[in-house]
Short mmCIF file of C-alpha atoms and ligand atoms in Angstrom, two decimals:
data_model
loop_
_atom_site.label_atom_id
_atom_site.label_comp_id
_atom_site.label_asym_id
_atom_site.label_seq_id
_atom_site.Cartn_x
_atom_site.Cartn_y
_atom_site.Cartn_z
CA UNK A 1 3.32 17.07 -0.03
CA UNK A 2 -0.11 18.35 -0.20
CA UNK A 3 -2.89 17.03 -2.93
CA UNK A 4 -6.42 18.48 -3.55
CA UNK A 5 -9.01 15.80 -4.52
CA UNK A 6 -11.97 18.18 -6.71
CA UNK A 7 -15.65 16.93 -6.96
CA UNK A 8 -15.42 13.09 -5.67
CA UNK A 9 -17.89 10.94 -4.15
CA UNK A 10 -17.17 11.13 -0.34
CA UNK A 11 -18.07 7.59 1.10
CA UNK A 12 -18.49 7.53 4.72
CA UNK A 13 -20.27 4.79 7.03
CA UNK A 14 -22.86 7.11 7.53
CA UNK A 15 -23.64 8.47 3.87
CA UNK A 16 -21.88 9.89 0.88
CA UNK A 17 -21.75 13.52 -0.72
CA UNK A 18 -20.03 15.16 -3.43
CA UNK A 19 -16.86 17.35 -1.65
CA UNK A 20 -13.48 18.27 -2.53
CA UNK A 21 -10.91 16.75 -0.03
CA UNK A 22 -7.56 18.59 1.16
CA UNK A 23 -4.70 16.45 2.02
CA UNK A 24 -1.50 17.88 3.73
CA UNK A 25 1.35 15.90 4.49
CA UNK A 26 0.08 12.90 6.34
CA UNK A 27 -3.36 14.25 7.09
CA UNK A 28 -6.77 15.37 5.89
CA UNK A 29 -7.20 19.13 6.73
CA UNK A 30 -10.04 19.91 5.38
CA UNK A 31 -13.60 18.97 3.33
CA UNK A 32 -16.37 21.08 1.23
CA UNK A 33 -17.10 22.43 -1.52
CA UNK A 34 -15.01 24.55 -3.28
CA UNK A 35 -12.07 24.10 -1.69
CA UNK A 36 -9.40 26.52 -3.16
CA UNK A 37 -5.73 25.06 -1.71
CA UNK A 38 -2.66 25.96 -3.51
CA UNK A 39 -1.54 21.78 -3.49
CA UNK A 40 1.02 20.39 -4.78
CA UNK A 41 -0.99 17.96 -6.51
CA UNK A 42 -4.60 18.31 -7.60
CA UNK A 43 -6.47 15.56 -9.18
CA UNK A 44 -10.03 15.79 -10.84
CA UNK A 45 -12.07 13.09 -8.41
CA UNK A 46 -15.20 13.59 -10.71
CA UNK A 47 -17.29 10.28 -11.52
CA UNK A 48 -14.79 8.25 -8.18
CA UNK A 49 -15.10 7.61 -4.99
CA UNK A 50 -13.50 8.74 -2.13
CA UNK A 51 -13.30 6.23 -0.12
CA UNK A 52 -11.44 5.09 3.49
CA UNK A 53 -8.40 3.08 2.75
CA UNK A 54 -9.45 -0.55 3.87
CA UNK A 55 -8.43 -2.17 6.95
CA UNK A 56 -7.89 -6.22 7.33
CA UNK A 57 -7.76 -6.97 10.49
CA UNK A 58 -7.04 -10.77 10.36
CA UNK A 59 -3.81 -11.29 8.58
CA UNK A 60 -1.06 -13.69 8.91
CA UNK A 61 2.27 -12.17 7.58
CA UNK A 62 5.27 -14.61 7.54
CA UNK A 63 3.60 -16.65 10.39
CA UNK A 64 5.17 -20.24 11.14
CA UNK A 65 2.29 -22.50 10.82
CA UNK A 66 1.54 -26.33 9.99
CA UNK A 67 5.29 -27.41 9.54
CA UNK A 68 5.77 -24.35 6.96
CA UNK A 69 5.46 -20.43 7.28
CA UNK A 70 2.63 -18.31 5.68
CA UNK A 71 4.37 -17.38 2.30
CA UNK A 72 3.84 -13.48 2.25
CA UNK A 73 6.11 -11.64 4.71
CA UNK A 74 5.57 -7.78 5.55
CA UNK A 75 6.82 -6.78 2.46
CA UNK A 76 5.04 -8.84 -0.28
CA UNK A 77 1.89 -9.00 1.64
CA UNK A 78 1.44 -5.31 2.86
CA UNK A 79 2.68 -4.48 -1.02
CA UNK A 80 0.03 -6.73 -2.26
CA UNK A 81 -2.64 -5.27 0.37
CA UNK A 82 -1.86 -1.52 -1.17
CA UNK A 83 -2.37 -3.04 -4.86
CA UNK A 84 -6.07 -3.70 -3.52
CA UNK A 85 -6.60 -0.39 -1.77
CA UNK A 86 -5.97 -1.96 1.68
CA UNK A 87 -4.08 0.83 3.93
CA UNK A 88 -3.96 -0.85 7.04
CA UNK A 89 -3.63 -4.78 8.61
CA UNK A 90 -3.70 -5.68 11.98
CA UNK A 91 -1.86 -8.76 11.73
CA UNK A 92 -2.09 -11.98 13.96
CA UNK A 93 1.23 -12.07 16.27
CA UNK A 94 1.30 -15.63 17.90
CA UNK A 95 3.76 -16.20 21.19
CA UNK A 96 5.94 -18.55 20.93
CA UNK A 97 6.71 -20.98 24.11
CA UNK A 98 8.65 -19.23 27.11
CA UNK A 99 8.06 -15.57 25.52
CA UNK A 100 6.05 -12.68 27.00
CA UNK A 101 3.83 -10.88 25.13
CA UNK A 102 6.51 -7.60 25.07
CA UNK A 103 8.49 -9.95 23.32
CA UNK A 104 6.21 -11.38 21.28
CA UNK A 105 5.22 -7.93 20.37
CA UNK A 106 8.79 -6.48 19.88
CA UNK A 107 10.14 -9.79 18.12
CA UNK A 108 7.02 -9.29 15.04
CA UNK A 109 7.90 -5.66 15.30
CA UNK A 110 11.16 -6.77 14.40
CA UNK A 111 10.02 -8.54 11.34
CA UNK A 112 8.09 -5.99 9.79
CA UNK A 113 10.28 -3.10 10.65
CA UNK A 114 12.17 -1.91 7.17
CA UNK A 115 9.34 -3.98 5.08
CA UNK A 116 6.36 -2.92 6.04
CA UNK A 117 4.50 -0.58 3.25
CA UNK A 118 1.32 0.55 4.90
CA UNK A 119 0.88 0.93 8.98
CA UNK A 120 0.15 -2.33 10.90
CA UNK A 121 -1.09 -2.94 14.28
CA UNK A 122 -0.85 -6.45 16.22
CA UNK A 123 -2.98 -8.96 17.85
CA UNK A 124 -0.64 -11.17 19.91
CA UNK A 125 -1.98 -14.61 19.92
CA UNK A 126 -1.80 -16.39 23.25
CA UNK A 127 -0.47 -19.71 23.07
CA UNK A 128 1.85 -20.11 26.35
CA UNK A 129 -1.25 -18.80 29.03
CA UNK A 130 1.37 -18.64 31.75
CA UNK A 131 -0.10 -16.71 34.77
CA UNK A 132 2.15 -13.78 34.17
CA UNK A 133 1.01 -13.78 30.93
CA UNK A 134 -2.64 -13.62 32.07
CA UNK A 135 -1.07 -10.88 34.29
CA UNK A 136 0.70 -8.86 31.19
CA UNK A 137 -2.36 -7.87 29.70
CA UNK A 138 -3.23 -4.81 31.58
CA UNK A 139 0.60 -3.44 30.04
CA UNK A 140 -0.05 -4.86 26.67
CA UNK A 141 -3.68 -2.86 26.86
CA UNK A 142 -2.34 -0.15 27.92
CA UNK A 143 1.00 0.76 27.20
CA UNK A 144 2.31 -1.87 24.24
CA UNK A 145 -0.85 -0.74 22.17
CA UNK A 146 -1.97 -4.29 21.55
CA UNK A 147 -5.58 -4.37 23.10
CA UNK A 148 -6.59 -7.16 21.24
CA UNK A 149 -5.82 -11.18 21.66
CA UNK A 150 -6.11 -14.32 19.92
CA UNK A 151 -7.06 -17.40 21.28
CA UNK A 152 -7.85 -20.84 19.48
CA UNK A 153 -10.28 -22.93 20.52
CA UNK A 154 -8.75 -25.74 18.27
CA UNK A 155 -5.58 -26.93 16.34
CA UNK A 156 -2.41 -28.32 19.24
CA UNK A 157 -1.68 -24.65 20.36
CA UNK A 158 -5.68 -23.96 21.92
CA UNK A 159 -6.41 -22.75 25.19
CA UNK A 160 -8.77 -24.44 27.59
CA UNK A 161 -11.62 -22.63 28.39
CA UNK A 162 -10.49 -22.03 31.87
CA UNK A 163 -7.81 -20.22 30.31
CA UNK A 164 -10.55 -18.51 28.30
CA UNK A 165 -12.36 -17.44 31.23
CA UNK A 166 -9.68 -15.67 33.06
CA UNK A 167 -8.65 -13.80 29.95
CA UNK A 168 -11.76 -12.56 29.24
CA UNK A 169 -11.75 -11.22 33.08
CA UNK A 170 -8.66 -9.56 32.61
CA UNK A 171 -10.05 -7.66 29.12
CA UNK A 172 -12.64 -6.79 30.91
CA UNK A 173 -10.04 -5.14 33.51
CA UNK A 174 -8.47 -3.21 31.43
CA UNK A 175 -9.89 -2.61 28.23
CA UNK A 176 -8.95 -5.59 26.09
CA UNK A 177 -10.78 -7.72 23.51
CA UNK A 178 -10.46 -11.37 23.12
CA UNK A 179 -10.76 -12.84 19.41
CA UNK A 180 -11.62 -16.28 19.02
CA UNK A 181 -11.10 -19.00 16.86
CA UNK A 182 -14.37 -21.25 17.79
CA UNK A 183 -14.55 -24.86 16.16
CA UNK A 184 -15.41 -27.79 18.34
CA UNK A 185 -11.89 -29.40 18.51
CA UNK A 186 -13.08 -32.82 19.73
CA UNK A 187 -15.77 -32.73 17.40
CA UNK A 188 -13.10 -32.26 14.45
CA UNK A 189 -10.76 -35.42 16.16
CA UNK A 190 -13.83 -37.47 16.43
CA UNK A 191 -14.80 -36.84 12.41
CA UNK A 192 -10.94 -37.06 12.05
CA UNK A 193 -10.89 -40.67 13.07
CA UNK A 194 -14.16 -42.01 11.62
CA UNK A 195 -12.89 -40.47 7.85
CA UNK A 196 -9.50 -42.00 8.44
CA UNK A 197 -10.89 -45.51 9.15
CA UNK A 198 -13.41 -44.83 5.87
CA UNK A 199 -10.32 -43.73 3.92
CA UNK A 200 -11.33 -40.55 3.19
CA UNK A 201 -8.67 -38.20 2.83
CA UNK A 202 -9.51 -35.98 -0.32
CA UNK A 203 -9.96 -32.30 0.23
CA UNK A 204 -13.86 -32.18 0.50
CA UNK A 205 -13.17 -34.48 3.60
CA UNK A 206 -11.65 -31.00 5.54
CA UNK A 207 -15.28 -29.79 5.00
CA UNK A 208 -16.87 -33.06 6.51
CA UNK A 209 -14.39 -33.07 8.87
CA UNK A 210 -15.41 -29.53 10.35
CA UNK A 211 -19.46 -29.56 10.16
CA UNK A 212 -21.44 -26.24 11.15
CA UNK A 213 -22.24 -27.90 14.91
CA UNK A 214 -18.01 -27.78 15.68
CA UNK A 215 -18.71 -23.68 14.87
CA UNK A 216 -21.99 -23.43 16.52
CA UNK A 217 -20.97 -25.43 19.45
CA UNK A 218 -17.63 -23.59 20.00
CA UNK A 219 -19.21 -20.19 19.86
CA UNK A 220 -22.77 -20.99 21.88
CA UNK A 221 -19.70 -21.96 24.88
CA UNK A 222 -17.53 -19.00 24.20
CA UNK A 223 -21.14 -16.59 24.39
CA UNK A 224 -21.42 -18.43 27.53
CA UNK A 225 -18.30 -17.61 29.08
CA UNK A 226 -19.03 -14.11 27.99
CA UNK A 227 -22.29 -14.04 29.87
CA UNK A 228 -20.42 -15.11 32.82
CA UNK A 229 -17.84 -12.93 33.13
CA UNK A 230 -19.89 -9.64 31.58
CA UNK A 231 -16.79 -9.26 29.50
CA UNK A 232 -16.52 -8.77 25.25
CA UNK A 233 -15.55 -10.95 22.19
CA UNK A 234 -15.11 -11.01 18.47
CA UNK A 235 -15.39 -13.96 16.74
CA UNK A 236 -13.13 -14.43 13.75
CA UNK A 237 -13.44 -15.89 10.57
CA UNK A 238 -17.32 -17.01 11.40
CA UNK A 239 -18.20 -19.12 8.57
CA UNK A 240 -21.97 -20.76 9.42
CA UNK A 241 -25.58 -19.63 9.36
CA UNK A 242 -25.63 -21.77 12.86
CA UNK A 243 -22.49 -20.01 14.33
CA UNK A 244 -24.56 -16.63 13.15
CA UNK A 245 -28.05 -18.00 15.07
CA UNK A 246 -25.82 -18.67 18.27
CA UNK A 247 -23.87 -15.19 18.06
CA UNK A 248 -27.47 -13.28 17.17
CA UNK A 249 -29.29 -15.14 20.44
CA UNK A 250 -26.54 -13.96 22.61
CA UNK A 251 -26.61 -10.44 21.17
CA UNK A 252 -30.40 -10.37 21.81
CA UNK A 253 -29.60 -11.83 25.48
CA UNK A 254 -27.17 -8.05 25.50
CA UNK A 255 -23.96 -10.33 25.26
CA UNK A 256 -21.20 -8.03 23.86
CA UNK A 257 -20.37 -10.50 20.80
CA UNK A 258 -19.28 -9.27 17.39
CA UNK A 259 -18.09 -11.03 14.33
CA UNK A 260 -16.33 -11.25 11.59
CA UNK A 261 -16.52 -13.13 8.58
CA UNK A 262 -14.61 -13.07 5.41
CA UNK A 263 -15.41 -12.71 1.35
CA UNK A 264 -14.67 -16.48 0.79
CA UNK A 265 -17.23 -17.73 3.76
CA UNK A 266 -20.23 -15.14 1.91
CA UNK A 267 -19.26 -16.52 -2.01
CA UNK A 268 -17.95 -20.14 -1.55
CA UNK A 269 -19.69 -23.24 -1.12
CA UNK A 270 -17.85 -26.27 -0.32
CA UNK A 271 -18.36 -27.67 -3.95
CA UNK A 272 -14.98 -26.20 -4.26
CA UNK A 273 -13.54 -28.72 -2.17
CA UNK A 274 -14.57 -31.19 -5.43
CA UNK A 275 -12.64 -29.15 -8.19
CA UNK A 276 -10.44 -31.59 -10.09
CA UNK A 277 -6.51 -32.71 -9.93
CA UNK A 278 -7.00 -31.65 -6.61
CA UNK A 279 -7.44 -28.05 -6.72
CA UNK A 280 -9.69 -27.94 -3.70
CA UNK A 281 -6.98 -28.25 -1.47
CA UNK A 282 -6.60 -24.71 -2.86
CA UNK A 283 -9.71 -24.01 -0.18
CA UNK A 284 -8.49 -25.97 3.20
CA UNK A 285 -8.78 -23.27 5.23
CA UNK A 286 -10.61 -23.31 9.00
CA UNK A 287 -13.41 -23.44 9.44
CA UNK A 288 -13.97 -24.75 5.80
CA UNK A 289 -16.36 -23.24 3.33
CA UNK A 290 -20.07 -24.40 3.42
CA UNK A 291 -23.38 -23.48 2.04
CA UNK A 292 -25.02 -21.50 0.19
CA UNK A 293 -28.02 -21.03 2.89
CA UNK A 294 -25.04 -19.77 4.85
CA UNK A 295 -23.53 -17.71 2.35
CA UNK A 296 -26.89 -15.86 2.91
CA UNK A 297 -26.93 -16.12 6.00
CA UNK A 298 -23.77 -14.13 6.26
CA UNK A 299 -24.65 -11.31 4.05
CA UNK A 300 -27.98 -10.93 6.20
CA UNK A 301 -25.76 -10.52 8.95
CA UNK A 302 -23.66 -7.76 7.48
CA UNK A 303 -27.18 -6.11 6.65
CA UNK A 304 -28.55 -6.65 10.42
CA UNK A 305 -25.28 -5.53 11.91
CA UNK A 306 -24.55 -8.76 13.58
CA UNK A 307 -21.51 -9.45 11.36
CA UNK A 308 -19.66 -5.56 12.02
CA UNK A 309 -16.28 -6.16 9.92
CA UNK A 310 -15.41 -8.23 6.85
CA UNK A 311 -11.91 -9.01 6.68
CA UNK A 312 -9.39 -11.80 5.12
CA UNK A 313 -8.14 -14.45 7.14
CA UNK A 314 -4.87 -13.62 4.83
CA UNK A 315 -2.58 -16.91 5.34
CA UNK A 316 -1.38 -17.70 1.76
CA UNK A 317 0.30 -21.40 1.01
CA UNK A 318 1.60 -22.22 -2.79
CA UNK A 319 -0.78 -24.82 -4.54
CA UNK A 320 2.20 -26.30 -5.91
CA UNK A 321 5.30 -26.96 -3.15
CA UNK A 322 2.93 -25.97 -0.18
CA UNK A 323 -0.29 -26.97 -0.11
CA UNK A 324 0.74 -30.68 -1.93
CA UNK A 325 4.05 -31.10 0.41
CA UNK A 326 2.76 -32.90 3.21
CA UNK A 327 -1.12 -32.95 2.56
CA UNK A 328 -1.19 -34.93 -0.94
CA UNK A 329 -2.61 -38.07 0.40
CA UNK A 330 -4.39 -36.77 3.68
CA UNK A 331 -6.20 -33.39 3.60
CA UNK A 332 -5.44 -33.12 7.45
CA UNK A 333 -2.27 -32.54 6.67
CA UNK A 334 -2.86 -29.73 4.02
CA UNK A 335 -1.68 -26.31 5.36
CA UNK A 336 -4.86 -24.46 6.15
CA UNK A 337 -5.07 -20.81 4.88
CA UNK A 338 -5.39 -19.16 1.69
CA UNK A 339 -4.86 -15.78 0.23
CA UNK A 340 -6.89 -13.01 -0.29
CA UNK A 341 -5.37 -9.55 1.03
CA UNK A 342 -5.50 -7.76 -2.07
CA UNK A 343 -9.23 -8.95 -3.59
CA UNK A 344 -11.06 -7.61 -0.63
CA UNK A 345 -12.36 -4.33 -1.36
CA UNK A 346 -12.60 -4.99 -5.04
CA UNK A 347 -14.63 -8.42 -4.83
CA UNK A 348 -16.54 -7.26 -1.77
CA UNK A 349 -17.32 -3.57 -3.81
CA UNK A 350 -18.27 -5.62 -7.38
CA UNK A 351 -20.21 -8.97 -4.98
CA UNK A 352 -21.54 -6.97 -2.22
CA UNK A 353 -22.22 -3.67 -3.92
CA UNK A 354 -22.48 -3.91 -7.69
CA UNK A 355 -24.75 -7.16 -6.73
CA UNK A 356 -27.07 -5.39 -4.54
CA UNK A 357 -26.42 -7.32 -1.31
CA UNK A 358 -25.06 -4.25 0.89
CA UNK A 359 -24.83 -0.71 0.60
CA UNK A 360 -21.80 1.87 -0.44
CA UNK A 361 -22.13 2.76 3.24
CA UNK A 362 -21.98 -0.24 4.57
CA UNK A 363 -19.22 -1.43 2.57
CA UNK A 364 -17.05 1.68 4.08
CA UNK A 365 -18.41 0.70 7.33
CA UNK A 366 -17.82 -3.46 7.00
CA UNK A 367 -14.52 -3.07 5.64
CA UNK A 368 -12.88 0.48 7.55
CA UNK A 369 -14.88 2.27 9.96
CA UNK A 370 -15.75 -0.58 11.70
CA UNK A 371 -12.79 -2.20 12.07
CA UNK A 372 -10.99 0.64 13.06
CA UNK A 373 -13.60 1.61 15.56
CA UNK A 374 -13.69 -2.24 16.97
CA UNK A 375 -9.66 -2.19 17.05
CA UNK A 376 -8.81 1.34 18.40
CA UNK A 377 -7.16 2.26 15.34
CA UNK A 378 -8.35 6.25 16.16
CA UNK A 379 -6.73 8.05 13.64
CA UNK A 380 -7.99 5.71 10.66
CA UNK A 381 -11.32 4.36 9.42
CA UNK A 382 -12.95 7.14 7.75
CA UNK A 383 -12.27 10.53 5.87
CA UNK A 384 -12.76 13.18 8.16
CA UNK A 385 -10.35 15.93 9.37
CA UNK A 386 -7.72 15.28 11.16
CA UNK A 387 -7.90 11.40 10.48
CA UNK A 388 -4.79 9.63 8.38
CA UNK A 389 -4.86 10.46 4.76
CA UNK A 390 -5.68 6.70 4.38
CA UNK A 391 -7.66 7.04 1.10
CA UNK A 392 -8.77 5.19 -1.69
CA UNK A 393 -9.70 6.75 -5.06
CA UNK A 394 -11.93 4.29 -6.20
CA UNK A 395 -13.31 3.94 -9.74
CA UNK A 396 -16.43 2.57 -9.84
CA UNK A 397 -16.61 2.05 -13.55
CA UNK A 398 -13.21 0.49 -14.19
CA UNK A 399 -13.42 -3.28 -15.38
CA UNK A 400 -10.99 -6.05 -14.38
CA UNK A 401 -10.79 -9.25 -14.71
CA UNK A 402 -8.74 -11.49 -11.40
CA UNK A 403 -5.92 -13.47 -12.69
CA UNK A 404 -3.09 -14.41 -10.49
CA UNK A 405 -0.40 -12.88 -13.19
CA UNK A 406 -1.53 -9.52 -12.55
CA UNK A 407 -1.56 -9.97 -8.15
CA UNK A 408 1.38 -9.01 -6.29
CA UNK A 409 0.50 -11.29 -3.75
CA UNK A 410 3.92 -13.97 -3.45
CA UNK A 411 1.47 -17.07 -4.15
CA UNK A 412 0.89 -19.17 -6.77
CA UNK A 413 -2.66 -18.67 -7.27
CA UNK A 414 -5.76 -16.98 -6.21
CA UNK A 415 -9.13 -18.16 -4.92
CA UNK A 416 -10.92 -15.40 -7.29
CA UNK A 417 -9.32 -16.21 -10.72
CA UNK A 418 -11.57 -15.30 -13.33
CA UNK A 419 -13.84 -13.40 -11.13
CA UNK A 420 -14.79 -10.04 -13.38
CA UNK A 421 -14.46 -6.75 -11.32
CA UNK A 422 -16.41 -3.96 -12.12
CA UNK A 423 -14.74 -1.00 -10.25
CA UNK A 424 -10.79 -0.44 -9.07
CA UNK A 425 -8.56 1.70 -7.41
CA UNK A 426 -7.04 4.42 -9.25
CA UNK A 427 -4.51 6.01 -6.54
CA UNK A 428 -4.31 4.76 -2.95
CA UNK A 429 -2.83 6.95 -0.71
CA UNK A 430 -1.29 6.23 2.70
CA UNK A 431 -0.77 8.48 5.16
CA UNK A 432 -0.96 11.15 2.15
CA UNK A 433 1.73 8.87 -0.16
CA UNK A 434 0.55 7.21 -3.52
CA UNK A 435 0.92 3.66 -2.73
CA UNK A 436 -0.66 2.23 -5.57
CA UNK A 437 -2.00 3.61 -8.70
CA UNK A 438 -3.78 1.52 -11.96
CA UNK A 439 -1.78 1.69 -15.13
CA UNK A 440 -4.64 0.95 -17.40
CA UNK A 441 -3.91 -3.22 -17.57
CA UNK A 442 -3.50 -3.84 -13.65
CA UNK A 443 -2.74 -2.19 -10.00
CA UNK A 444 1.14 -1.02 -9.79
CA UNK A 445 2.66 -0.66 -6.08
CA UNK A 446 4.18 3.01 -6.27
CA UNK A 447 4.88 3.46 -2.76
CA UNK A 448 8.40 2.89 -0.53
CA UNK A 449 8.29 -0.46 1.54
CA UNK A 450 9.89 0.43 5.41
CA UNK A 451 7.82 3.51 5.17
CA UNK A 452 4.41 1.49 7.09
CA UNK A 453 4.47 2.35 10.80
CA UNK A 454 3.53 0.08 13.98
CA UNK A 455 0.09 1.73 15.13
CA UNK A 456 0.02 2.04 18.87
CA UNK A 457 -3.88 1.00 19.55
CA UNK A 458 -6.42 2.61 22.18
CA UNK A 459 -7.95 0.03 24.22
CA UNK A 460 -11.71 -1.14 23.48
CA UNK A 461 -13.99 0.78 24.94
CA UNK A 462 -17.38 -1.19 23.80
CA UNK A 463 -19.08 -1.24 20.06
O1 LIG B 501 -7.18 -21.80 7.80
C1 LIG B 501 -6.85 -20.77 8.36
N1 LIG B 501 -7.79 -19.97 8.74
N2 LIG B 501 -5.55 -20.49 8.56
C2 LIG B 501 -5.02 -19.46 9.31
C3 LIG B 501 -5.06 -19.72 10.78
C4 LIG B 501 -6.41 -19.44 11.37
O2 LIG B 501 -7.01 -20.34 11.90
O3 LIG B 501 -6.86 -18.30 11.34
ZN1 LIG B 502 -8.46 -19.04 12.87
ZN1 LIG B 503 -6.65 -16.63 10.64
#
């Protein structure tokens, strides 16, 4: 299958121009201007963008978690992710006790194998720090294509930060990246205890519970250990103007440190946390949302280049069945997540773009190039030739309101209802397939689930 795009808006990381684009089979072969193919498919890509199919790198598909399991598995969720011009996840792969990281790797593999609709990569997650495990990263580096891991600072599964230490030597070895989840976990017991004894269990009490310091803390200590050992790390989810101040210090110090943060950590404040009949247990997520000065924050950070990726933190729970099941009367107890796979580009492209707050460019760069440059995804990230046919044919004019009816993600609501879009997909393509095309009321999925492929990454080689 071959397509011409005529006359669309190019968007790179770097700038945008006016080209026709020449897809053929899985691959873009070629760009200018006046491109004369004989494809089996041309479309008129006057007035839309051309833009790099997104890439969320911080997903967690079908992953056990808080006495339940993340509700969308590798088929709903990577569906829902091509609905929202997402083309690629590198999803969170978290060992279980007693297995290696081959199996940990094989056994998700497993999982998404026959489901998956768009190509996936893994982070394994270590949770079992075993010395042979410490000793298995050079293979899952280089040879399982997993160069990145997740550790928690927090929650019963954490690693000490002698643990921390020696896999950040090992990264440094052999080309990995560790991730971190940074809260202060004895901060968060301590606030536990006091709110528990003051009866103060309601949802906006997650939010108390997990101040800015348990962030800033957590990732001043982590920069340190990354000092010491002359090693790299990306911070996930980072949610505070203080976590920002500690990563930007160490950055100016020439500590490799990047970042992430995600849409709901640049637009929420914890006032959600308040909504009535209990809806802000719709928002207990880690760390919890907070202020507006650090909304700001945040989006001065994707400006300066401290913050280099924007991505989900994808780990959907029902409001109703889920969220309520254990957590009704104690917000500890509320599984922490929430969805958002298939709102990123749009609500990032309409806040972010539309709003003034970051460029085209940059949005290309936050929410593909980046990411794919950061995660050794080499054959995605950008349209160029010779990279995946990972594209997005974006309409910047097209109007849509967010209502969970019209989501494909399998949850029963969506942080964004109401929110009013202005620009959509109109085809996304994946490795040269339509995926997902608008029908003039909402996104349709048009693609073949089982066709998404496990993406063997390259190992990190510095930002
Ligand atoms: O609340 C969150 N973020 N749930 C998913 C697990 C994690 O910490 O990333
Ligand atoms: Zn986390
Ligand atoms: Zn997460």
């Amino acid at each position: 299958m071959s397509i011409l795009f005529k006359n669309g808006l190019v968007v790179t990381a770097s700038g945008s121009y006016t080209a026709d684009v020449f897809v053929d089979g899985d691959i873009i072969k070629a760009i200018g201007s006046g491109l004369e193919y004989q494809a089996d498919e041309t479309i008129d890509a006057a007035g839309k963008y051309i833009f790099p199919g997104a890439i969320d790198p911080h997903t967690h598909l079908a992953m056990p978690f808080m006495g339940t399991f993340a509700q969308d598995d590798y088929e709903t969720g990577t569906i829902a992710a091509a609905c929202g011009g997402v083309t690629s996840v590198i999803d969170f792969d978290l060992q279980q006790k007693g297995e290696s990281i081959k199996e940990c790797v094989e056994r998700k593999i497993s999982w998404a194998e026959g489901k998956a609709a768009i190509d996936y990569g893994l982070h394994p997650g270590i949770m079992d720090p075993r010395p042979e495990i410490i000793d298995e990263v050079k293979a899952a580096v280089q040879e399982y294509g997993t160069p990145s891991f997740k550790v928690f600072m927090v929650y019963d599964f954490r690693v000490d930060d002698a643990t921390m230490i020696k896999l950040l030597e090992a990264t440094k070895a052999y080309g990995g990246l560790v991730q971190v989840h940074a809260e202060n976990v004895y901060v968060i017991q301590h606030m536990n205890e006091v709110l528990e004894k003051e009866g103060k269990l309601a949802p906006i009490y997650h939010a108390k519970s997990r101040p800015n310091l348990a962030e800033e803390e957590a990732i001043a200590r982590a920069a340190k250990m990354v000092e010491l050992t002359g090693s790299s790390l990306y911070v996930v989810h980072l949610s505070s103007m203080e976590g920002l101040r500690k990563i930007q210090e160490a950055r100016m110090k020439g500590v490799n440190i990047y970042s992430e943060t995600c849409p709901q950590y640049l637009l929420f404040t914890e006032e959600r946390y308040n909504e009535p009949d209990w809806q802000g247990a719709k928002y207990v997520m880690s760390p919890p949302l907070r202020t507006a000065e650090s909304n700001e924050a945040l989006w001065e950070g994707l400006r300066k280049g401290d913050v280099q990726i924007v991505s989900t933190d994808h780990c959907p729970f029902d409001f109703k069945g889920k969220k309520d099941m254990f957590g009704k009367d104690d917000y500890k107890k509320i599984p922490n997540g929430a969805p958002g796979i298939e709102t990123l580009l749009t609500v990032m492209h309409t806040e972010g773009v539309v709003k003034g707050r970051i460029s085209l460019e940059k949005l290309a760069a936050v929410l593909s190039t980046n990411t794919a440059r950061m995660f050794g995804m080499a054959n995605k990230g950008e349209i160029a030739v010779g990279k995946d046919a990972d594209i997005v044919l974006f309409d910047p004019k097209q109007k849509f309101t967010i209502t969970q009816s019209k989501l494909h993600m399998n949850v029963d609501y969506t942080p964004f209802e109401g929110y009013e879009l202005t620009g959509m997909p109109s085809q996304v393509f994946s490795r040269g397939m339509k995926v997902a095309q608008w029908n003039g009321k909402q996104m349709e999925f048009t693609g073949e689930k089982g066709r998404g492929r496990f993406v063997k990454r390259t190992p990190f080689s510095g930002f």
